């Protein structure tokens, strides 16, 4: 995800999750609220073409983890 835009389905697959409400409540919404990821279309959160990308905060954390 470092240099890509991913859909919510792509994110769910990457995490090995299948239950959308659990994914949104436990992963997607907290990551958005914590400024780890951001929407590519912030004015249209329900858009079928909505994608997500890492914020600078998320990229910095990822770089620290992969060293």
PDB file of C-alpha atoms in Angstrom:
ATOM      1  CA  UNK A   1       0.000   0.000   0.000  1.00  0.00           C
ATOM      2  CA  UNK A   2       2.995   2.280   0.332  1.00  0.00           C
ATOM      3  CA  UNK A   3       2.818   3.628  -3.232  1.00  0.00           C
ATOM      4  CA  UNK A   4      -0.580   2.311  -4.319  1.00  0.00           C
ATOM      5  CA  UNK A   5      -4.242   3.143  -3.935  1.00  0.00           C
ATOM      6  CA  UNK A   6      -6.314   0.213  -2.663  1.00  0.00           C
ATOM      7  CA  UNK A   7     -10.045  -0.396  -2.508  1.00  0.00           C
ATOM      8  CA  UNK A   8     -11.666  -1.567   0.700  1.00  0.00           C
ATOM      9  CA  UNK A   9     -11.942  -5.054  -0.823  1.00  0.00           C
ATOM     10  CA  UNK A  10      -8.206  -5.049  -1.564  1.00  0.00           C
ATOM     11  CA  UNK A  11      -7.475  -3.994   2.016  1.00  0.00           C
ATOM     12  CA  UNK A  12      -9.749  -6.726   3.382  1.00  0.00           C
ATOM     13  CA  UNK A  13      -7.975  -9.354   1.275  1.00  0.00           C
ATOM     14  CA  UNK A  14      -4.554  -8.106   2.364  1.00  0.00           C
ATOM     15  CA  UNK A  15      -5.614  -8.488   5.999  1.00  0.00           C
ATOM     16  CA  UNK A  16      -7.290 -11.848   5.406  1.00  0.00           C
ATOM     17  CA  UNK A  17     -10.700 -10.580   6.511  1.00  0.00           C
ATOM     18  CA  UNK A  18     -14.082 -11.422   5.054  1.00  0.00           C
ATOM     19  CA  UNK A  19     -16.656  -9.737   7.303  1.00  0.00           C
ATOM     20  CA  UNK A  20     -17.118  -6.171   6.046  1.00  0.00           C
ATOM     21  CA  UNK A  21     -18.739  -4.683   9.220  1.00  0.00           C
ATOM     22  CA  UNK A  22     -15.897  -6.010  11.388  1.00  0.00           C
ATOM     23  CA  UNK A  23     -13.325  -4.699   8.911  1.00  0.00           C
ATOM     24  CA  UNK A  24     -14.881  -1.232   8.890  1.00  0.00           C
ATOM     25  CA  UNK A  25     -15.356  -1.015  12.650  1.00  0.00           C
ATOM     26  CA  UNK A  26     -12.055  -2.530  13.747  1.00  0.00           C
ATOM     27  CA  UNK A  27      -9.655  -1.545  10.973  1.00  0.00           C
ATOM     28  CA  UNK A  28     -10.785   0.954   8.335  1.00  0.00           C
ATOM     29  CA  UNK A  29     -12.513   3.574  10.501  1.00  0.00           C
ATOM     30  CA  UNK A  30      -9.797   3.596  13.216  1.00  0.00           C
ATOM     31  CA  UNK A  31      -7.083   3.926  10.542  1.00  0.00           C
ATOM     32  CA  UNK A  32      -8.926   6.866   8.981  1.00  0.00           C
ATOM     33  CA  UNK A  33      -9.563   8.502  12.372  1.00  0.00           C
ATOM     34  CA  UNK A  34      -5.915   8.038  13.388  1.00  0.00           C
ATOM     35  CA  UNK A  35      -4.713   9.643  10.154  1.00  0.00           C
ATOM     36  CA  UNK A  36      -2.844   6.482   9.070  1.00  0.00           C
ATOM     37  CA  UNK A  37      -4.729   6.268   5.765  1.00  0.00           C
ATOM     38  CA  UNK A  38      -6.857   8.676   3.750  1.00  0.00           C
ATOM     39  CA  UNK A  39      -9.540   8.474   1.108  1.00  0.00           C
ATOM     40  CA  UNK A  40      -8.641   9.386  -2.449  1.00  0.00           C
ATOM     41  CA  UNK A  41     -12.119  10.960  -2.760  1.00  0.00           C
ATOM     42  CA  UNK A  42     -12.761  12.564   0.643  1.00  0.00           C
ATOM     43  CA  UNK A  43     -15.959  14.286  -0.533  1.00  0.00           C
ATOM     44  CA  UNK A  44     -17.486  10.981  -1.701  1.00  0.00           C
ATOM     45  CA  UNK A  45     -16.838   8.364   1.001  1.00  0.00           C
ATOM     46  CA  UNK A  46     -19.385   5.924  -0.477  1.00  0.00           C
ATOM     47  CA  UNK A  47     -18.183   6.191  -4.061  1.00  0.00           C
ATOM     48  CA  UNK A  48     -17.756   2.812  -5.773  1.00  0.00           C
ATOM     49  CA  UNK A  49     -14.400   4.048  -7.063  1.00  0.00           C
ATOM     50  CA  UNK A  50     -13.190   5.073  -3.585  1.00  0.00           C
ATOM     51  CA  UNK A  51      -9.606   4.061  -2.849  1.00  0.00           C
ATOM     52  CA  UNK A  52      -7.336   4.487   0.160  1.00  0.00           C
ATOM     53  CA  UNK A  53      -3.696   5.473   0.472  1.00  0.00           C
ATOM     54  CA  UNK A  54      -1.190   5.859   3.273  1.00  0.00           C
ATOM     55  CA  UNK A  55      -0.745   9.299   4.780  1.00  0.00           C
ATOM     56  CA  UNK A  56       2.750  10.617   5.539  1.00  0.00           C
ATOM     57  CA  UNK A  57       2.215   9.356   9.107  1.00  0.00           C
ATOM     58  CA  UNK A  58       1.354   5.898   7.765  1.00  0.00           C
ATOM     59  CA  UNK A  59       4.330   5.834   5.398  1.00  0.00           C
ATOM     60  CA  UNK A  60       6.705   6.836   8.202  1.00  0.00           C
ATOM     61  CA  UNK A  61       5.375   4.067  10.439  1.00  0.00           C
ATOM     62  CA  UNK A  62       5.680   1.519   7.623  1.00  0.00           C
ATOM     63  CA  UNK A  63       9.289   2.538   6.923  1.00  0.00           C
ATOM     64  CA  UNK A  64      10.141   2.094  10.600  1.00  0.00           C
ATOM     65  CA  UNK A  65       8.616  -1.403  10.572  1.00  0.00           C
ATOM     66  CA  UNK A  66      10.405  -2.569   7.439  1.00  0.00           C
ATOM     67  CA  UNK A  67      13.655  -0.870   8.458  1.00  0.00           C
TER      68      UNK A  67
END
